[in-house]
Short mmCIF file of C-alpha atoms and ligand atoms in Angstrom, two decimals:
data_model
loop_
_atom_site.label_atom_id
_atom_site.label_comp_id
_atom_site.label_asym_id
_atom_site.label_seq_id
_atom_site.Cartn_x
_atom_site.Cartn_y
_atom_site.Cartn_z
CA MET A 1 0.00 0.00 0.00
CA HIS A 2 1.26 3.46 -0.84
CA ALA A 3 0.41 5.80 1.99
CA ALA A 4 0.61 8.75 -0.40
CA ASN A 5 -2.51 7.46 -2.16
CA VAL A 6 -4.56 7.23 1.00
CA LYS A 7 -6.55 10.28 2.00
CA GLY A 8 -5.40 11.74 5.28
CA TYR A 9 -1.88 10.29 5.08
CA ARG A 10 1.36 11.71 3.81
CA LYS A 11 4.09 9.86 2.00
CA MET A 12 6.98 8.78 4.25
CA SER A 13 10.35 9.82 2.88
CA PHE A 14 12.73 7.94 5.12
CA TRP A 15 15.76 9.88 3.90
CA LYS A 16 14.13 13.10 5.11
CA GLU A 17 12.88 11.73 8.39
CA LYS A 18 15.75 9.56 9.58
CA THR A 19 19.43 10.15 10.14
CA LEU A 20 21.86 7.85 8.37
CA LEU A 21 22.40 6.05 11.66
CA GLU A 22 18.66 5.45 12.07
CA MET A 23 18.16 3.87 8.65
CA THR A 24 17.59 0.15 8.21
CA GLN A 25 20.13 -1.77 6.13
CA GLY A 26 17.65 -1.80 3.24
CA GLU A 27 17.09 1.95 3.45
CA TRP A 28 20.84 2.56 3.64
CA GLU A 29 21.48 0.43 0.55
CA SER A 30 18.63 2.04 -1.38
CA LEU A 31 20.17 5.46 -0.82
CA CYS A 32 22.97 4.75 -3.29
CA ASP A 33 22.13 6.53 -6.54
CA GLY A 34 24.14 4.13 -8.69
CA CYS A 35 26.37 6.82 -10.16
CA ALA A 36 29.55 4.73 -9.61
CA ARG A 37 31.62 7.88 -9.25
CA CYS A 38 33.14 6.33 -6.13
CA CYS A 39 34.44 3.44 -8.27
CA LEU A 40 36.79 5.74 -10.14
CA HIS A 41 40.42 6.08 -9.09
CA LYS A 42 41.22 9.23 -7.17
CA LEU A 43 44.47 11.09 -6.64
CA GLN A 44 45.21 13.20 -3.58
CA ASP A 45 47.53 16.18 -3.84
CA LEU A 46 50.17 15.67 -1.14
CA GLU A 47 50.53 19.41 -0.52
CA THR A 48 46.92 20.54 -0.53
CA ASP A 49 45.15 17.26 0.36
CA LEU A 50 42.71 18.03 -2.46
CA VAL A 51 41.20 14.93 -4.04
CA TYR A 52 40.98 14.67 -7.82
CA TYR A 53 38.82 12.14 -9.59
CA THR A 54 40.11 10.38 -12.68
CA SER A 55 38.18 8.66 -15.45
CA VAL A 56 39.94 5.38 -14.62
CA ALA A 57 37.46 2.87 -13.26
CA CYS A 58 37.88 -0.18 -11.10
CA GLN A 59 38.13 -3.32 -13.22
CA TYR A 60 35.08 -4.79 -11.50
CA LEU A 61 32.77 -1.98 -12.53
CA ASP A 62 30.21 -2.81 -15.19
CA GLN A 63 30.49 0.43 -17.11
CA ASP A 64 27.12 -0.02 -18.82
CA THR A 65 25.02 -0.50 -15.72
CA CYS A 66 27.41 1.35 -13.36
CA ARG A 67 27.08 -1.53 -10.91
CA CYS A 68 29.79 -3.58 -9.25
CA GLN A 69 30.15 -7.00 -10.84
CA ASN A 70 31.25 -8.54 -7.54
CA TYR A 71 29.43 -6.47 -4.96
CA LYS A 72 29.47 -9.09 -2.19
CA GLN A 73 33.18 -9.86 -2.59
CA ARG A 74 34.22 -6.30 -3.35
CA HIS A 75 36.34 -5.75 -0.28
CA GLU A 76 38.17 -9.08 -0.67
CA LEU A 77 38.83 -8.39 -4.35
CA VAL A 78 39.75 -4.75 -3.87
CA PRO A 79 40.99 -4.08 -0.32
CA SER A 80 40.92 -0.33 -0.97
CA CYS A 81 37.21 -0.50 -1.87
CA VAL A 82 35.58 1.28 1.04
CA ILE A 83 32.40 -0.22 2.46
CA LEU A 84 30.58 2.89 3.62
CA LYS A 85 29.29 2.91 7.18
CA PRO A 86 26.93 5.50 8.65
CA SER A 87 29.13 5.89 11.72
CA HIS A 88 32.18 6.81 9.62
CA MET A 89 30.72 9.59 7.47
CA GLU A 90 33.23 12.17 8.70
CA GLU A 91 35.94 10.17 6.93
CA TYR A 92 34.29 10.30 3.52
CA SER A 93 34.93 13.85 2.40
CA TRP A 94 36.34 12.35 -0.81
CA LEU A 95 32.90 11.23 -1.92
CA PRO A 96 31.56 13.30 -4.83
CA ASP A 97 29.34 16.17 -3.75
CA THR A 98 26.44 14.55 -5.61
CA CYS A 99 26.66 11.37 -3.51
CA ALA A 100 23.40 10.72 -1.67
CA TYR A 101 25.19 9.62 1.50
CA ARG A 102 27.20 12.82 1.58
CA LEU A 103 24.16 14.97 0.81
CA ILE A 104 22.06 13.46 3.60
CA HIS A 105 24.98 13.61 6.03
CA GLU A 106 25.40 17.31 5.24
CA GLY A 107 21.66 17.97 5.71
CA LYS A 108 21.06 18.63 2.01
CA GLU A 109 18.27 17.51 -0.34
CA LEU A 110 18.63 14.71 -2.85
CA PHE A 111 18.76 15.91 -6.44
CA TRP A 112 15.78 15.53 -8.79
CA TRP A 113 17.54 12.73 -10.66
CA HIS A 114 17.94 10.51 -7.59
CA HIS A 115 15.74 7.44 -8.03
CA LEU A 116 14.05 7.97 -4.67
CA VAL A 117 12.89 11.38 -5.93
CA SER A 118 12.34 10.65 -9.62
CA GLY A 119 10.96 7.16 -9.11
CA ARG A 120 13.26 5.75 -11.80
CA HIS A 121 16.82 4.39 -11.71
CA ASP A 122 17.55 5.65 -15.24
CA THR A 123 17.48 9.32 -14.31
CA VAL A 124 20.99 9.22 -12.83
CA HIS A 125 22.20 8.32 -16.33
CA GLU A 126 19.84 10.68 -18.17
CA ALA A 127 21.06 13.58 -16.03
CA ASN A 128 24.65 12.76 -17.00
CA ILE A 129 25.62 12.11 -13.39
CA SER A 130 26.68 8.49 -13.63
CA VAL A 131 30.04 7.45 -15.07
CA ASN A 132 28.31 5.57 -17.89
CA GLY A 133 30.22 6.26 -21.11
CA LYS A 134 32.80 8.45 -19.35
CA CYS A 135 35.39 6.05 -18.01
CA ILE A 136 38.06 3.56 -18.94
CA SER A 137 38.99 0.38 -17.09
CA GLU A 138 42.11 0.40 -14.94
CA THR A 139 43.22 -2.63 -16.95
CA HIS A 140 43.92 -0.26 -19.86
CA VAL A 141 45.77 2.52 -18.02
CA HIS A 142 49.15 2.35 -16.31
CA PRO A 143 49.02 3.86 -12.79
CA ASP A 144 51.73 6.33 -13.81
CA ASP A 145 49.28 7.74 -16.34
CA PHE A 146 46.34 8.23 -13.96
CA GLU A 147 47.18 11.92 -13.61
CA GLU A 148 46.57 12.43 -17.32
CA ASN A 149 43.03 11.18 -16.75
CA ILE A 150 41.98 13.65 -14.07
CA ILE A 151 38.44 14.84 -14.73
CA LYS A 152 36.21 17.64 -13.51
CA TRP A 153 32.52 16.97 -13.05
CA VAL A 154 30.09 18.99 -15.08
CA GLU A 155 27.68 20.59 -12.61
CA GLN A 156 24.27 18.97 -12.50
S1 SF4 B 201 29.15 8.07 -5.11
FE1 SF4 B 201 27.69 7.62 -3.48
S2 SF4 B 201 25.69 7.47 -4.50
FE2 SF4 B 201 27.28 7.31 -6.12
S3 SF4 B 201 27.61 5.09 -6.36
FE3 SF4 B 201 29.10 5.84 -4.85
S4 SF4 B 201 28.12 5.51 -2.85
FE4 SF4 B 201 26.52 5.38 -4.41
S1 SF4 B 202 35.08 -3.50 -6.20
FE1 SF4 B 202 33.08 -2.92 -7.02
S2 SF4 B 202 32.28 -1.39 -5.56
FE2 SF4 B 202 34.50 -1.59 -5.20
S3 SF4 B 202 35.45 0.04 -6.46
FE3 SF4 B 202 35.42 -1.87 -7.68
S4 SF4 B 202 33.52 -1.75 -8.87
FE4 SF4 B 202 33.34 -0.26 -7.22
#
C-alpha cells in the first residue's frame, strides 16, 4: 500500500525523516544513486590534500550498468574498496558532492535525478551524473598515467 494514495496520510520519505544512523540496512542500501563515481580512481595532492577524480574505473565496474560485478566480494577483491558505514561519514569527504550519502549527512536535499525522488533508476544516467560512457577500465591505463586522466565533473 502506498500511503501517499490514502486520504489523510502523507508519504513517508525515510531519507528526510531519519538520520543515516537510524536507517535500516535496506534503506541505507537504497540510498545509493548508482552513479559509480566512487568506483573511479582518485588522486590526492600531497601538498593541498585536495582529491581529484580520474576517469579510470575499477576493473570490476560494469560500465554499462554502473554496478559492481562482484558487490558481495568487493572488499576481498579490492581491499581499498571502502564499504561505507553511517558511523564513519566524517571520513568520507572524498565522496563526490552529488553522492546521496554525503548529501544526507550534510543535511542537504537529494537531487531531482535521484531514483528515490524521480521514481526511476535511469534518471541518474539521463542527467549525465553516472560514469556511464565516461570512463576507462584500470586494466587499460598504467598507474603512472592516472594523472593524465583527471576529470572535472560537469555541474548537475
Ligand atoms: S558516489 Fe555515493 S551514490 Fe554514487 S555510487 Fe558511490 S556511494 Fe553510491
Ligand atoms: S570493487 Fe566494485 S564497488 Fe569496489 S570500487 Fe570496484 S567496482 Fe566499485
